[in-house]
Structures are given as C-alpha cells and as structure tokens.
PDB file of C-alpha atoms in Angstrom:
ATOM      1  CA  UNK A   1       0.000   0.000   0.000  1.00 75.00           C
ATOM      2  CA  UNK A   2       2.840   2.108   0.936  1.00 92.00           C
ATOM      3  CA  UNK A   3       4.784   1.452  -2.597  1.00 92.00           C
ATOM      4  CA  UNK A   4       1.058   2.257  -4.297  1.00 89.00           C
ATOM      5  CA  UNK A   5       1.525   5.847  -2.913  1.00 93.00           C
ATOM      6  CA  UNK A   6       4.651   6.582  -3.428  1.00 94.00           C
ATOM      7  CA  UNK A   7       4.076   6.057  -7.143  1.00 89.00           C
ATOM      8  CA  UNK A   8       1.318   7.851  -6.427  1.00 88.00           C
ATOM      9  CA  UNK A   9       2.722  10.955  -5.042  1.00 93.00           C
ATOM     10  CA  UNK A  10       5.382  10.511  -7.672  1.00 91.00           C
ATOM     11  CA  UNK A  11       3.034  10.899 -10.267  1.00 86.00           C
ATOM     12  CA  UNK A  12       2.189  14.082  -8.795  1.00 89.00           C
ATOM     13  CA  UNK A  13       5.250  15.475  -8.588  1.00 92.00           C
ATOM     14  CA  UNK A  14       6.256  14.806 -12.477  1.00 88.00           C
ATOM     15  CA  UNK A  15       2.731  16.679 -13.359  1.00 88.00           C
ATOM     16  CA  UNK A  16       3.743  19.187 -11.175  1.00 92.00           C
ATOM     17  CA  UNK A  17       6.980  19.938 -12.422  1.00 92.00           C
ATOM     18  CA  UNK A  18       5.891  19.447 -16.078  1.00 87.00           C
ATOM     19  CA  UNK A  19       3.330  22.385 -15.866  1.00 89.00           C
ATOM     20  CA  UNK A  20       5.868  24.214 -14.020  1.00 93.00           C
ATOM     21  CA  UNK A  21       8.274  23.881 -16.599  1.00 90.00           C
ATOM     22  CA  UNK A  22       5.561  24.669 -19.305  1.00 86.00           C
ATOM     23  CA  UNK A  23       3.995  27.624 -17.566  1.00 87.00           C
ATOM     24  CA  UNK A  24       5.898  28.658 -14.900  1.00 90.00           C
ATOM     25  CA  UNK A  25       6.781  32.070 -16.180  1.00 89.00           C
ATOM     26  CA  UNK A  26       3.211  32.761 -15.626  1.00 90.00           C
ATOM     27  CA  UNK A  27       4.505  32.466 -11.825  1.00 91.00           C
ATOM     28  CA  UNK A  28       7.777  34.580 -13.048  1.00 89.00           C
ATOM     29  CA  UNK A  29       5.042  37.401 -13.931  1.00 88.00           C
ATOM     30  CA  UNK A  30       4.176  37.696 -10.144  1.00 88.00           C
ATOM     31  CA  UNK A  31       7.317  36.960  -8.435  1.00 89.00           C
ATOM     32  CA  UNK A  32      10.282  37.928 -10.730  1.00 88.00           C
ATOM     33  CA  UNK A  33      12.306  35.902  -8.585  1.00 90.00           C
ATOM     34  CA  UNK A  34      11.450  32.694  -9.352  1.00 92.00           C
ATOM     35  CA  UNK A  35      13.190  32.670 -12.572  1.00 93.00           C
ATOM     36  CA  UNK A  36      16.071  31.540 -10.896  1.00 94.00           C
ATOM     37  CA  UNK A  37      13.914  28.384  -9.944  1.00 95.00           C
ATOM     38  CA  UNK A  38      12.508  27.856 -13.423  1.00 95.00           C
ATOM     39  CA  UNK A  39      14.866  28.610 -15.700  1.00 94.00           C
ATOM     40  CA  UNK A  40      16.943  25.432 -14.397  1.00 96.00           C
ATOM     41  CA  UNK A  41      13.685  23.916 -14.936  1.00 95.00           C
ATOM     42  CA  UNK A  42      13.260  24.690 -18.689  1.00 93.00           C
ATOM     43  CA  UNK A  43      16.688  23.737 -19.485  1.00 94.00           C
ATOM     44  CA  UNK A  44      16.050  20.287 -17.526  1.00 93.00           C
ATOM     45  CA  UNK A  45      12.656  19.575 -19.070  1.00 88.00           C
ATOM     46  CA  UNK A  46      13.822  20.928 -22.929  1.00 89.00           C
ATOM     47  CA  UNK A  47      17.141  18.798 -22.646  1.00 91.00           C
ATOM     48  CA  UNK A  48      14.488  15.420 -21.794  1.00 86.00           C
ATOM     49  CA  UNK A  49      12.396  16.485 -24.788  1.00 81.00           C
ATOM     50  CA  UNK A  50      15.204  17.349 -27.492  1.00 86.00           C
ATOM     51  CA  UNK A  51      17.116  14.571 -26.559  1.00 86.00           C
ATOM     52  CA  UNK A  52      15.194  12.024 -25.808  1.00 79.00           C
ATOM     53  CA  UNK A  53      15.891  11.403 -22.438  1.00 82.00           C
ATOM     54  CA  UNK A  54      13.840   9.561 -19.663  1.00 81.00           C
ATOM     55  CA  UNK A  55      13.505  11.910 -16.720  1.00 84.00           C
ATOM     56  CA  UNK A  56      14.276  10.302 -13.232  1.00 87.00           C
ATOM     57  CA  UNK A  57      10.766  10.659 -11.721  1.00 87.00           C
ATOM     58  CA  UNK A  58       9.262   8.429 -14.210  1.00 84.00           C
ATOM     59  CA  UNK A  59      11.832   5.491 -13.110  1.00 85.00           C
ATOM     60  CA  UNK A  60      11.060   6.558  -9.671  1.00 88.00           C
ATOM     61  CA  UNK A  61       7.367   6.083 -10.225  1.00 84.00           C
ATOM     62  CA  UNK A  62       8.105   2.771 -11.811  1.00 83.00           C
ATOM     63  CA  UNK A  63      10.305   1.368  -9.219  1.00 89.00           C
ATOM     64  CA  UNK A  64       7.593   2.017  -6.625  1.00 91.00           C
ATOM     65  CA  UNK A  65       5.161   0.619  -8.962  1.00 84.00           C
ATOM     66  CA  UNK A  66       6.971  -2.658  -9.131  1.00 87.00           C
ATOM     67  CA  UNK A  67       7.227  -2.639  -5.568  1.00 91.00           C
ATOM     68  CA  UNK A  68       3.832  -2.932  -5.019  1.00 87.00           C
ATOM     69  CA  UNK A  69       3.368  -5.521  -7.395  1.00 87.00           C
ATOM     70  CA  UNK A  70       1.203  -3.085 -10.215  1.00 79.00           C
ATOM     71  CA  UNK A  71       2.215  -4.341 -13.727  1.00 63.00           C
ATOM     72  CA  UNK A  72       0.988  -1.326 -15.027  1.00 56.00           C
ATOM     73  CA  UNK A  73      -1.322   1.308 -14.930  1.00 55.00           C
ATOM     74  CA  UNK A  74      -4.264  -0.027 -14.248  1.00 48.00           C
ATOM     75  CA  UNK A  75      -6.979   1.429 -12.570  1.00 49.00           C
ATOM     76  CA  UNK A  76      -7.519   4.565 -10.012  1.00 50.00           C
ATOM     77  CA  UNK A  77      -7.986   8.118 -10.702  1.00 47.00           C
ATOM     78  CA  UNK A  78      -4.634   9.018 -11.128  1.00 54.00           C
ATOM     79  CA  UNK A  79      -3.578   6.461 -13.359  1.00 55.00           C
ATOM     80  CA  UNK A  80      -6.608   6.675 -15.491  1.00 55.00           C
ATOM     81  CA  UNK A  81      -6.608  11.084 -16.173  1.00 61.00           C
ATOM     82  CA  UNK A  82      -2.860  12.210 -15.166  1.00 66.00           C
ATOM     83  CA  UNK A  83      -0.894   9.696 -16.440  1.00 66.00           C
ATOM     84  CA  UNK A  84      -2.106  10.269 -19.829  1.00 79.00           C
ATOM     85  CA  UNK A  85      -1.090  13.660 -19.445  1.00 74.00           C
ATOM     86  CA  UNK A  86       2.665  12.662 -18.182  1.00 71.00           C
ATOM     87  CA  UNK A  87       2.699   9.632 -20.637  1.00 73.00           C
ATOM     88  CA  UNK A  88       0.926  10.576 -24.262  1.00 76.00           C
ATOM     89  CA  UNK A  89       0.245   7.102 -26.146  1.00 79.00           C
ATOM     90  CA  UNK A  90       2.147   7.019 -29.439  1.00 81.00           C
ATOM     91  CA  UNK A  91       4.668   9.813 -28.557  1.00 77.00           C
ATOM     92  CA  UNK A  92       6.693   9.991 -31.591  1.00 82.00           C
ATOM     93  CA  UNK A  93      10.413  11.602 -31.271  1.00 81.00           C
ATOM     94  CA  UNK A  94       9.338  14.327 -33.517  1.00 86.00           C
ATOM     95  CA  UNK A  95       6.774  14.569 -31.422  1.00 83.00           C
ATOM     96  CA  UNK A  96       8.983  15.422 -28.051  1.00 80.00           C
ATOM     97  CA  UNK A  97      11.059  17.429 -30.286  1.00 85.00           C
ATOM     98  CA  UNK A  98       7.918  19.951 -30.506  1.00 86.00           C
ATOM     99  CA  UNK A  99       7.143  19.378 -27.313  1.00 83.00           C
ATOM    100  CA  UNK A 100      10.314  21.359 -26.135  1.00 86.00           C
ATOM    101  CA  UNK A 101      10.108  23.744 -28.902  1.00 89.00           C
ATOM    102  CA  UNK A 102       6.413  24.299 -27.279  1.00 88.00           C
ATOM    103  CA  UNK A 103       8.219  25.183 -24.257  1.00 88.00           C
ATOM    104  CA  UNK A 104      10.568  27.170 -25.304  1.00 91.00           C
ATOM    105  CA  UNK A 105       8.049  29.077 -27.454  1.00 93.00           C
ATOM    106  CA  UNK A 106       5.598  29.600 -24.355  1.00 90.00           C
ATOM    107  CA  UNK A 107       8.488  30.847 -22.076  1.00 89.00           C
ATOM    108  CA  UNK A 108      10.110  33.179 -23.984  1.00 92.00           C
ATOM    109  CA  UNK A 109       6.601  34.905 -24.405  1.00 92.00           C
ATOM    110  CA  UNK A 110       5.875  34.257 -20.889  1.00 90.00           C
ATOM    111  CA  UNK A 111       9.190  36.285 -20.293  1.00 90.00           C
ATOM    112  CA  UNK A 112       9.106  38.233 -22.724  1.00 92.00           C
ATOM    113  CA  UNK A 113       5.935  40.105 -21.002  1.00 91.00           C
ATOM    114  CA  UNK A 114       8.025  39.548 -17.456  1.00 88.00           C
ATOM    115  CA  UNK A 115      10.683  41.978 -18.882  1.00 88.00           C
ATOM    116  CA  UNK A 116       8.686  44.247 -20.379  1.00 88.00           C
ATOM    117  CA  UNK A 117       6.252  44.540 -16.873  1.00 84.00           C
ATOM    118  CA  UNK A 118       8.895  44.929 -14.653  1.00 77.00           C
ATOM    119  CA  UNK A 119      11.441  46.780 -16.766  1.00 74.00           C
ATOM    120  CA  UNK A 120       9.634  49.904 -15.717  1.00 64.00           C
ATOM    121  CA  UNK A 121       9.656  49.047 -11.907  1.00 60.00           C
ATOM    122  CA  UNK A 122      13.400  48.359 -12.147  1.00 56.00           C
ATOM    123  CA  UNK A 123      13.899  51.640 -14.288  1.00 59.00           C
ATOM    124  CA  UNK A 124      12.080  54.159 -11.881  1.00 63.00           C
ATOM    125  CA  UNK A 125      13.615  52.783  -8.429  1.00 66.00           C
ATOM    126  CA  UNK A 126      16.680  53.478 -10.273  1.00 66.00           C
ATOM    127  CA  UNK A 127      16.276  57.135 -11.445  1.00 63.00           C
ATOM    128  CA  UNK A 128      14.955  57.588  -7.830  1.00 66.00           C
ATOM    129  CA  UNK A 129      18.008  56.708  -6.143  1.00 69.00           C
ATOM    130  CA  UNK A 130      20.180  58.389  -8.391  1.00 71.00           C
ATOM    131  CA  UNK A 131      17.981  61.411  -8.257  1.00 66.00           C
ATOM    132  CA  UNK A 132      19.240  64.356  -5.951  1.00 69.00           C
ATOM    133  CA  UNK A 133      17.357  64.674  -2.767  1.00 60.00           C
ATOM    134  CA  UNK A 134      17.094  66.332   0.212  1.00 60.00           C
ATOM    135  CA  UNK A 135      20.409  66.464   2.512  1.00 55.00           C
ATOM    136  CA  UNK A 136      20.775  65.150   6.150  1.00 56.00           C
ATOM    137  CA  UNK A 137      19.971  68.317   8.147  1.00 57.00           C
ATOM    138  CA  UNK A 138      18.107  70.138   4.924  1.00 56.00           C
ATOM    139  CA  UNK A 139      14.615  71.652   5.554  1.00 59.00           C
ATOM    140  CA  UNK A 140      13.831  71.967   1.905  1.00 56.00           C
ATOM    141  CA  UNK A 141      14.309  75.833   2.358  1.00 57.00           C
ATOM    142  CA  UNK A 142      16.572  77.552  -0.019  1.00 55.00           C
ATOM    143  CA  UNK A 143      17.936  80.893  -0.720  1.00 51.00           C
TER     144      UNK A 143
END
C-alpha cells in the first residue's frame, strides 16, 4: 500500500513539475524571482524532450510501482486522467522534439511580457536613487 503511494505521489510530482516547466513564467510574472527556480527547470525539461531522455521521476514512479506488485497502470484516478497527461500514447520523437520547442516558445513569451512589466519598476527605483534629494539636516528651504 505504501509502494502504491509513493508512485502515487510521484506521479504528482512529475505533473507538477511538467506544468511548471511549461507555464511557470506565468509564476515569473508575479514573483520575478522565481526565474532563478525555473529557468533550471526549462533547461532540464527541454534537454528530456530534445534529446530524448527519460527523466528520473518516471523510473522513480516505476520502481515504486513494481514494488507494489502493479504491472501497469491499471486502474484509479490518477492512473486513469494524469498519467495520460505525463505519458501521451504514441509519442513519436518528432513529437517530443515539438514538445520542447512548445516550451521554449511559451516561455520566452511568458518572459518576454516579465521583462517588459517589470522593466519599468526596475527603471524608476533606479532614477529615484540616483535622483538628488534632500540632505541630512536640509529643511527643503533655499535661498
């Protein structure tokens, strides 16, 4: 039972990070920060896609799925709508190779409208502070 969870959870986690990775610069719109978490993210989930590569979580989610003696994905609510999702039938290579050209696509207009929000922000702090003010001691009086 414990094994059937963990694939579970697993599961979870890959949908997670796949939507993060698709459309997590929708997240970079509200916190400008986070690009430093998903950019690593893109690069990770284009790299799978161009090249081919399996990505660790789904032979995480199989090894707990052999552990608890599934053969496949049979049955249950998450096998039966998310891994579909994760796991398209008949994905082709071209057809991961426009997966990550998807992604790339989506981001860069997802940051794309990052810059050009916060550019401004970043531009007027900046012209404040090099602005001249008033000095220590100065009552805004002058002669």
């Amino acid at each position: 039972m414990t094994e059937r969870l963990l694939a579970d959870l697993t599961l979870l986690l890959h949908l997670a990070f796949v939507l993060f990775v698709l459309l997590g610069g929708a997240l970079v719109l509200w916190r400008w920060r986070l690009a430093w978490l998903h950019l690593p993210a893109v690069l990770w989930g284009v790299l799978v896609e161009l090249t081919g590569w399996v990505c660790p979580l789904t032979y995480l989610e199989q090894h707990w799925r052999q552990q608890a003696g599934l053969a496949g994905y049979e049955g249950g609510f998450i096998e039966h709508y998310l891994v579909p999702l994760i796991y398209p039938p008949g994905l082709s290579r071209g057809g991961q190779v426009a997966i990550g050209v998807l992604v790339i696509l989506v981001n860069l207009g997802l940051y794309a409208w990052a810059l050009r929000r916060h550019r401004p922000r970043a531009a007027t702090r900046r012209a404040a502070a090099l602005a001249p003010g008033p000095r220590s001691g100065d009552n805004g009086a002058h002669d």
